[in-house]
PDB file of C-alpha atoms in Angstrom:
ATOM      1  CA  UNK A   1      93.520 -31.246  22.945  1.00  0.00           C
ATOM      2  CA  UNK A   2      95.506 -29.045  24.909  1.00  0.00           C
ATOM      3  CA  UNK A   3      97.830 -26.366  22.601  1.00  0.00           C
ATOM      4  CA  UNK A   4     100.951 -27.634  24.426  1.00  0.00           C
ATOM      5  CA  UNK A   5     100.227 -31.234  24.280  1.00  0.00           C
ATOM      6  CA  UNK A   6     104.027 -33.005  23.915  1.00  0.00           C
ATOM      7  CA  UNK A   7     105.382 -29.862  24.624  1.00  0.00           C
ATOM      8  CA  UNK A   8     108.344 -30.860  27.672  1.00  0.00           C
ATOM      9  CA  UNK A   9     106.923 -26.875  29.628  1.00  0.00           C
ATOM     10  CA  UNK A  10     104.204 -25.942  30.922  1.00  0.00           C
ATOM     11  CA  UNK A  11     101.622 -23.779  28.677  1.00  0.00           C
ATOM     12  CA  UNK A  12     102.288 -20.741  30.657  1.00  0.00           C
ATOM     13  CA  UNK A  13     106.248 -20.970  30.869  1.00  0.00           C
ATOM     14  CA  UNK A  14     106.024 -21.133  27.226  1.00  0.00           C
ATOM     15  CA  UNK A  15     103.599 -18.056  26.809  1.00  0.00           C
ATOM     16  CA  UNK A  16     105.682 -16.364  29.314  1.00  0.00           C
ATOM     17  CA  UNK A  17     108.838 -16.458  27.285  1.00  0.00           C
ATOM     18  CA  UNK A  18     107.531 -15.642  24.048  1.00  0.00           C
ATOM     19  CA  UNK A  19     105.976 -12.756  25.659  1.00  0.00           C
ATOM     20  CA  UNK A  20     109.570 -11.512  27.161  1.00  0.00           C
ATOM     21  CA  UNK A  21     110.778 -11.746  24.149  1.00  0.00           C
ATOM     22  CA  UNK A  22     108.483 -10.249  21.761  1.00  0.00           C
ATOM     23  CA  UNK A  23     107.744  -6.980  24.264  1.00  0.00           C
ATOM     24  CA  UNK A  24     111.602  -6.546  24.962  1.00  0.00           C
ATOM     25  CA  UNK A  25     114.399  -5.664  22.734  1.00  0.00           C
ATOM     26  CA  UNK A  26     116.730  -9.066  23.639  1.00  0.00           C
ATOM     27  CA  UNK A  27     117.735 -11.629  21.953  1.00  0.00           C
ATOM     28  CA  UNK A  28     117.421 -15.182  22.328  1.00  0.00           C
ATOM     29  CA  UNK A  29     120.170 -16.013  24.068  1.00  0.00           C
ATOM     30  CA  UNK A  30     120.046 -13.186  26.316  1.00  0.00           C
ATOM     31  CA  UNK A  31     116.224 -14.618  26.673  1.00  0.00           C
ATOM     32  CA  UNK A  32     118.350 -18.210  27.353  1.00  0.00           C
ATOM     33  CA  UNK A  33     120.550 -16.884  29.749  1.00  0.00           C
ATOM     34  CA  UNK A  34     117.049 -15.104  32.177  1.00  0.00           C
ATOM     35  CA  UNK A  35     115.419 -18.585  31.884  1.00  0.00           C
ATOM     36  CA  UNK A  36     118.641 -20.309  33.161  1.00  0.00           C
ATOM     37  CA  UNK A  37     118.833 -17.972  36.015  1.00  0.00           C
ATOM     38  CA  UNK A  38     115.280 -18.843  37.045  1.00  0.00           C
ATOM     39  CA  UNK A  39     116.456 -22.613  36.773  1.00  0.00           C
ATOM     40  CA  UNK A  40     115.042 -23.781  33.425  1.00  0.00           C
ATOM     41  CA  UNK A  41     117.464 -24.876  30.743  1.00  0.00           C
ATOM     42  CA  UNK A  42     116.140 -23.955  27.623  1.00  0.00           C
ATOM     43  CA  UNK A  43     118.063 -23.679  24.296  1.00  0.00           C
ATOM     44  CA  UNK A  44     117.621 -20.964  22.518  1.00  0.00           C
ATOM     45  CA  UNK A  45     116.600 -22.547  19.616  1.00  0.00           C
ATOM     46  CA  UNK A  46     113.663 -23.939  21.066  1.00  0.00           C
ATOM     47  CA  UNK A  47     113.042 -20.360  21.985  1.00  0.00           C
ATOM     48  CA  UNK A  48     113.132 -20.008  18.618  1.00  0.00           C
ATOM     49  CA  UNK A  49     110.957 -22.075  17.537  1.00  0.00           C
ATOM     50  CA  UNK A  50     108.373 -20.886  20.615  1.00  0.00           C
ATOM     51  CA  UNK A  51     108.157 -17.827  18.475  1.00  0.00           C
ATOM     52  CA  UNK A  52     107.287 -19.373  14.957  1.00  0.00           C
ATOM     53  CA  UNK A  53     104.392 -21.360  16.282  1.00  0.00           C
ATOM     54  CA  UNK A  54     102.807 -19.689  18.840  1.00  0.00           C
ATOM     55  CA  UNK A  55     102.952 -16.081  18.361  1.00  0.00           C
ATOM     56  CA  UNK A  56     100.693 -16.228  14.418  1.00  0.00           C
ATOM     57  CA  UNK A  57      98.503 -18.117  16.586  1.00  0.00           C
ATOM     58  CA  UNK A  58      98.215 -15.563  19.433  1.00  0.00           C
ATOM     59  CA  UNK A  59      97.622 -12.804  16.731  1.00  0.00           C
ATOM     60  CA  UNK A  60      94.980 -14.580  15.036  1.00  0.00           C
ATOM     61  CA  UNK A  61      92.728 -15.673  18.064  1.00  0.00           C
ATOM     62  CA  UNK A  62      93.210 -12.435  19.459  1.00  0.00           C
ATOM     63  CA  UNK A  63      92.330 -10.324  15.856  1.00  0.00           C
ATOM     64  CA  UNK A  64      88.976  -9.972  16.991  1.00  0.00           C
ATOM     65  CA  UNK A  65      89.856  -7.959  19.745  1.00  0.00           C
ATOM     66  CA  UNK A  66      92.491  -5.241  18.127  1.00  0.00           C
ATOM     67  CA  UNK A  67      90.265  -4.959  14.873  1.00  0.00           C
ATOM     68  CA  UNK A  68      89.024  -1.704  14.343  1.00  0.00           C
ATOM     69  CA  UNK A  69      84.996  -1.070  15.104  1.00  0.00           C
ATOM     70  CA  UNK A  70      84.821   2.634  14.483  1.00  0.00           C
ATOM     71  CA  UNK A  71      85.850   4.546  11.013  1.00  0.00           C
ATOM     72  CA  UNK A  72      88.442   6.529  12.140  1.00  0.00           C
ATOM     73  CA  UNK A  73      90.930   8.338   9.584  1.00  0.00           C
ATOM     74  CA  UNK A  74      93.828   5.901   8.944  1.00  0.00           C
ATOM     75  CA  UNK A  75      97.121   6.842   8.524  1.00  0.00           C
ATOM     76  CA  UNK A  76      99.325   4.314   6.542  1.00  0.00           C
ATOM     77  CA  UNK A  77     103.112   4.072   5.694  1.00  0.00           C
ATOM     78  CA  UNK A  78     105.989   1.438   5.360  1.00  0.00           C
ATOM     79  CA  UNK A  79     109.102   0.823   6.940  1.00  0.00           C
ATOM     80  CA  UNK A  80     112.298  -1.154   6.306  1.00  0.00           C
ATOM     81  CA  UNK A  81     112.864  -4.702   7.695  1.00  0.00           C
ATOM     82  CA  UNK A  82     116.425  -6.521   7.028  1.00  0.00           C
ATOM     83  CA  UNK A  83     115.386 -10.048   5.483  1.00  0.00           C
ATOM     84  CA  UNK A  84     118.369 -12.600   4.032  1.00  0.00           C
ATOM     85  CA  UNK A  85     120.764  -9.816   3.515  1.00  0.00           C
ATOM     86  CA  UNK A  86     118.060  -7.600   1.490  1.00  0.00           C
ATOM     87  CA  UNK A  87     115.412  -4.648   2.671  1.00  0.00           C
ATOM     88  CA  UNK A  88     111.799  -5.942   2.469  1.00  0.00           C
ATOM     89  CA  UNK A  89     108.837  -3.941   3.524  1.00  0.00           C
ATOM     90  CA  UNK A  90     106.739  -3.659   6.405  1.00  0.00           C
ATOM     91  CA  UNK A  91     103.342  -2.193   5.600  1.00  0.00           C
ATOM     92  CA  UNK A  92     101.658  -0.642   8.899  1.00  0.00           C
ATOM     93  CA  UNK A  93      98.216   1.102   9.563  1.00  0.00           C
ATOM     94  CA  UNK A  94      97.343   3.248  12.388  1.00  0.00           C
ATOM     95  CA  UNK A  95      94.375   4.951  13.559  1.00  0.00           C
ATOM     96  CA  UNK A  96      94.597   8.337  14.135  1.00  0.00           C
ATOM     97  CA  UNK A  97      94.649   7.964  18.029  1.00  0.00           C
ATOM     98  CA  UNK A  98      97.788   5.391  17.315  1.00  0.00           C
ATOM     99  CA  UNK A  99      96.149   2.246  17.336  1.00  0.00           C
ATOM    100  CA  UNK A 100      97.643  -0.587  15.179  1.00  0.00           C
ATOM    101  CA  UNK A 101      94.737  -1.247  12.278  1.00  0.00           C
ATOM    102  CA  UNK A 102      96.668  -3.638  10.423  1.00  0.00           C
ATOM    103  CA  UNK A 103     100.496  -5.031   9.130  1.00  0.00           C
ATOM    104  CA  UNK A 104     102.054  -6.755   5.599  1.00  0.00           C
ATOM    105  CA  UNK A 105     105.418  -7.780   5.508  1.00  0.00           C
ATOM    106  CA  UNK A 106     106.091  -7.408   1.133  1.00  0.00           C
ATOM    107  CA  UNK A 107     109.668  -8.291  -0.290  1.00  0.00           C
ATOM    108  CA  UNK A 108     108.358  -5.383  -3.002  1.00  0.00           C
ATOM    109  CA  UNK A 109     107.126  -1.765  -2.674  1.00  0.00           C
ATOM    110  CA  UNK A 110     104.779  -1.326  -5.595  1.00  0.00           C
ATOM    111  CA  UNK A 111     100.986  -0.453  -6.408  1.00  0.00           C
ATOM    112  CA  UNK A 112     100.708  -4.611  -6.264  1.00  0.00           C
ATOM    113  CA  UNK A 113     102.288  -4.458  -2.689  1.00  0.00           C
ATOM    114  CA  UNK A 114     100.092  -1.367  -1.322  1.00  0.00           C
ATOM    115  CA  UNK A 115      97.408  -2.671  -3.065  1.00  0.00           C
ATOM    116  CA  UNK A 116      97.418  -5.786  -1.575  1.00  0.00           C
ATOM    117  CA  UNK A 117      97.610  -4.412   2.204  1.00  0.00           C
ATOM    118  CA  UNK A 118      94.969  -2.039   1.741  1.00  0.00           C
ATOM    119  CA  UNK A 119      92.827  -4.847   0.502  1.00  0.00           C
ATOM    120  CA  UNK A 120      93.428  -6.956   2.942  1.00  0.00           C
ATOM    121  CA  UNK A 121      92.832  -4.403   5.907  1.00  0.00           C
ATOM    122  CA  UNK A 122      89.628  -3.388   4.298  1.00  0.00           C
ATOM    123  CA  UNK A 123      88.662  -7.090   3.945  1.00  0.00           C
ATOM    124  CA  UNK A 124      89.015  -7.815   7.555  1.00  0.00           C
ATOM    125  CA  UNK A 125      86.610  -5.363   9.037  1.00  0.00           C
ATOM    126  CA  UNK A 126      82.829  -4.544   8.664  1.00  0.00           C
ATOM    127  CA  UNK A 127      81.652  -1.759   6.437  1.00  0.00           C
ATOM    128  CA  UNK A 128      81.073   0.529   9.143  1.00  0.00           C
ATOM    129  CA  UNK A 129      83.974   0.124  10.436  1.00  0.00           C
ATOM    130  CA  UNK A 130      85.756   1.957   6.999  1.00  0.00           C
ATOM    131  CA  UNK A 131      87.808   4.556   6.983  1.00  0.00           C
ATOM    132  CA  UNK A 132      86.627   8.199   5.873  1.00  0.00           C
ATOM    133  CA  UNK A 133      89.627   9.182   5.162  1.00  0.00           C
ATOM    134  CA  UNK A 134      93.380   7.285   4.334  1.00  0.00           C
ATOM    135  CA  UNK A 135      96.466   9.068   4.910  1.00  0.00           C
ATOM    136  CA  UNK A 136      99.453   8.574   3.260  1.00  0.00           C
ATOM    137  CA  UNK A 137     102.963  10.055   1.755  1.00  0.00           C
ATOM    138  CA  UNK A 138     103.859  11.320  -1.941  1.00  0.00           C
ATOM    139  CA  UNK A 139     104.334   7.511  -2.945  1.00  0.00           C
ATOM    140  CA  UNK A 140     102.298   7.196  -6.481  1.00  0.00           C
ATOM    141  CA  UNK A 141     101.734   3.591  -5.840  1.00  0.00           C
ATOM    142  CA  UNK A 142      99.348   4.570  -2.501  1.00  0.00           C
ATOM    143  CA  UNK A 143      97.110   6.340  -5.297  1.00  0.00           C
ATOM    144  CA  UNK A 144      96.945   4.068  -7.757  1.00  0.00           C
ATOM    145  CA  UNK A 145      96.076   1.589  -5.347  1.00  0.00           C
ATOM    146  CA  UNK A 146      93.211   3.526  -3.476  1.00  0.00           C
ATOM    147  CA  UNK A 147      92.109   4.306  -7.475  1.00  0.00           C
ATOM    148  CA  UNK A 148      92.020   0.722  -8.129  1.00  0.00           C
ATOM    149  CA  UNK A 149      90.600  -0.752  -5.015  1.00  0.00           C
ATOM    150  CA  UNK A 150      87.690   1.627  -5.009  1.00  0.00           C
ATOM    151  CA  UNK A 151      87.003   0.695  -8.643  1.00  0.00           C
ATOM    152  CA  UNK A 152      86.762  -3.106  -7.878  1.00  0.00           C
ATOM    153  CA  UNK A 153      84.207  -1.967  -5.205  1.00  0.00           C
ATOM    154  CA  UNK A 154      86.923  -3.034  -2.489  1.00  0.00           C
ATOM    155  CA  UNK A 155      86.992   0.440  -0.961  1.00  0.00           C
ATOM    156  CA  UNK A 156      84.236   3.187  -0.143  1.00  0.00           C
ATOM    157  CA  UNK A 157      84.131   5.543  -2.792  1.00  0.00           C
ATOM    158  CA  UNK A 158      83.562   8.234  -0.487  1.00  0.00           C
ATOM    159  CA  UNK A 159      87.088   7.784   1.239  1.00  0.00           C
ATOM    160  CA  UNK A 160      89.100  10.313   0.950  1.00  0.00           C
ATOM    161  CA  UNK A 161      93.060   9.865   0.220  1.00  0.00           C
ATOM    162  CA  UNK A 162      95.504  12.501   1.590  1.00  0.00           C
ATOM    163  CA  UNK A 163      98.891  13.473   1.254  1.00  0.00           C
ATOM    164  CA  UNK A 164      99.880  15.412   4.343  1.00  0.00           C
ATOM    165  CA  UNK A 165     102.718  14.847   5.976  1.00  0.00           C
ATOM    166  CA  UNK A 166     102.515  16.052   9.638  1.00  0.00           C
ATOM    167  CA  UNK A 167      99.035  13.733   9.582  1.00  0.00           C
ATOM    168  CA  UNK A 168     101.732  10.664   9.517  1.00  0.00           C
ATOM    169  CA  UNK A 169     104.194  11.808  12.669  1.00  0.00           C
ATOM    170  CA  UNK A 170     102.070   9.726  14.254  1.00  0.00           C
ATOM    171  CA  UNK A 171     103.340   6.173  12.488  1.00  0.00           C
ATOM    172  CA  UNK A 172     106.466   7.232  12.152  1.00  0.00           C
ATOM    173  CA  UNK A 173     107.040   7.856  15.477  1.00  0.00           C
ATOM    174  CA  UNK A 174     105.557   4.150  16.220  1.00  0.00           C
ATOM    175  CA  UNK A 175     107.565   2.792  13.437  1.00  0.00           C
ATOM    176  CA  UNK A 176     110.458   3.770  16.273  1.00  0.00           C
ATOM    177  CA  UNK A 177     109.249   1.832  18.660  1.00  0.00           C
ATOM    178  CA  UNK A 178     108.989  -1.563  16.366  1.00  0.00           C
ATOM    179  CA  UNK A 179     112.285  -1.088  15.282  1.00  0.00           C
ATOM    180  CA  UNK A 180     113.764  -0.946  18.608  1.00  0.00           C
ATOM    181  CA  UNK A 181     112.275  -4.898  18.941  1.00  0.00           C
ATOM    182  CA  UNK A 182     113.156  -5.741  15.649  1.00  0.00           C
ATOM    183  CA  UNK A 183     117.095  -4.418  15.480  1.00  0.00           C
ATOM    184  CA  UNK A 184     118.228  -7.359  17.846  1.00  0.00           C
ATOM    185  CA  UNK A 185     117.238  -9.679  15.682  1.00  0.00           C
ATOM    186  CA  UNK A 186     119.696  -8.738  13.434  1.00  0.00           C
ATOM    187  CA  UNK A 187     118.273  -9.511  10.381  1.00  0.00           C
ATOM    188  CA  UNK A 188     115.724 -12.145   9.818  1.00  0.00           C
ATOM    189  CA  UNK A 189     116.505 -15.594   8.011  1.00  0.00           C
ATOM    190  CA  UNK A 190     113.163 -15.907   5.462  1.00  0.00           C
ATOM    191  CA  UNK A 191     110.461 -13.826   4.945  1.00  0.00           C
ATOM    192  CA  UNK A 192     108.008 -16.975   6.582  1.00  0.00           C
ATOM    193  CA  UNK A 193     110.243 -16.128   9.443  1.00  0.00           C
ATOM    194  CA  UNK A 194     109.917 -12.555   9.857  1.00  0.00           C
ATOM    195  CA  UNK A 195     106.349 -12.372   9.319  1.00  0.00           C
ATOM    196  CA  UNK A 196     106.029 -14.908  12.492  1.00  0.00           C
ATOM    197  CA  UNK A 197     107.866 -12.724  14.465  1.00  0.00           C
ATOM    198  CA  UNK A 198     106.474  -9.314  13.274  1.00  0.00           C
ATOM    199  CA  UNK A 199     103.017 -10.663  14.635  1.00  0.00           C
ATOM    200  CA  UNK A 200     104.573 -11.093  17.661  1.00  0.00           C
ATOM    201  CA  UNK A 201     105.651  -8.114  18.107  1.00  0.00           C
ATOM    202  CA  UNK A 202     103.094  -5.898  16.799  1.00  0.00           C
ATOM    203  CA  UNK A 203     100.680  -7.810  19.065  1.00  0.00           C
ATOM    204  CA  UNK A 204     102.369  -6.894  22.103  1.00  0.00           C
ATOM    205  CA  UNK A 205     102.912  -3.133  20.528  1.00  0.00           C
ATOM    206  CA  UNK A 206      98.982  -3.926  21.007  1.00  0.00           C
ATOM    207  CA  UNK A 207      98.514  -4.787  24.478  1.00  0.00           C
ATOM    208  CA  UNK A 208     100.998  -1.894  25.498  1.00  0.00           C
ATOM    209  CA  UNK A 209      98.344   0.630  23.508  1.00  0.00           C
ATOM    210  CA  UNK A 210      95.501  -0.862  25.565  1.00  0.00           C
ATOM    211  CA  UNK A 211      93.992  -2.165  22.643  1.00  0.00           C
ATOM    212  CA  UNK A 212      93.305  -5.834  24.221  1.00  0.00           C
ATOM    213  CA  UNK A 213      92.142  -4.464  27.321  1.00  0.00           C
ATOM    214  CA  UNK A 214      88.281  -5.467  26.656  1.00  0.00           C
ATOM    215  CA  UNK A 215      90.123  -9.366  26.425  1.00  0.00           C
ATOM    216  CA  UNK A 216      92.104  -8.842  29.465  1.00  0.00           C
ATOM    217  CA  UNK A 217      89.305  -8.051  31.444  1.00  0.00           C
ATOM    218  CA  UNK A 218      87.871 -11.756  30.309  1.00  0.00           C
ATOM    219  CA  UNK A 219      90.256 -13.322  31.897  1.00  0.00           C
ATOM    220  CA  UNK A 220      89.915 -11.440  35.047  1.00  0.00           C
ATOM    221  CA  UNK A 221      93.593  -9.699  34.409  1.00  0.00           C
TER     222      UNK A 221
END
């Protein structure tokens, strides 16, 4: 069954959209208004909901393809997201050449929280593909949680956690570029909501890196 079966535009209009809008800093409407001027009426809402059901799905099937295979050093930090009115967190994990490794939108910032990411991005990849080494900032909760997870066996006990600070210009300086997607939005409605849209936009933070390149080349792009 085809992915955009009762769907009332074509697979690749739909794709096409929720690609302008997740690689450029617009909004909706403005995304509305460019479809209207290339004679397709579409509402923004449907827009909208383009977004929520498509781009998880894009990030998923394409995971295999962005995961890490190599242990490089990982440098990890979190940045602010708007969500109903109050600041949730955005988990993020970069290699150390500034590949995305892995994202976790948390309404807390804890040991739980950091925990919980780290776990997860460890989960998802083979052994070999480990990190050596995890960078990180002063936060106590990033230690407890590398103590913790390498306790439960979850991470190598070899890896080594660091503190330094110039080590993370490198995420910080791609937090930037996230947030200049995310600010249009405004603020995002439900945390189910932002999450959807986060993947969105991380993936095509992805393609721009080059880090889907071995898929495009499948489909002869």
């Amino acid at each position: 069954m085809s992915d955009f079966k009762w769907r009332h535009f074509r697979g690749e209009i739909i794709l096409s959209c929720i690609r302008w809008y997740c690689k450029s800093a617009i909004s909706y409407r403005d995304l509305e208004e460019m479809m209207l001027e290339r004679g397709l009426d579409v509402d923004h809402t449907t827009l909208y909901r383009w977004v929520q059901h498509y781009a998880p799905e894009m990030e998923k099937r394409l995971r295999w393809f962005w995961k890490p295979t190599m242990g490089y050093s990982w440098r990890v930090d979190e940045t602010y997201v708007k969500v109903k009115g109050k600041w949730a967190y955005l988990y993020r994990a970069l290699d150390k050449r500034g590949h995305t490794l892995d994202f976790y939108l948390s309404a807390t910032r804890n040991t739980q929280a950091a925990k919980r990411f780290l776990g997860n991005a460890l989960k998802s990849i083979k052994p070999w593909a480990h990190p050596g080494a995890i960078n990180t900032d002063k936060a106590p909760a990033y230690r407890s949680a590398i103590t913790e997870l390498k306790a439960e066996g979850k991470c190598p006990p070899d890896t080594v956690h660091r503190q330094v600070k110039y080590l993370n210009n490198i995420i910080e300086a791609d937090h930037g570029k996230l947030k200049r997607l995310i600010n249009p939005v405004r603020g995002f409605k439900s945390m189910k909501t932002a999450y959807a849209t986060i993947k969105g936009f991380e993936l095509m933070r992805m393609f721009k890196k080059g880090q889907l390149d071995i898929w495009k080349l499948g489909q002869g792009l």
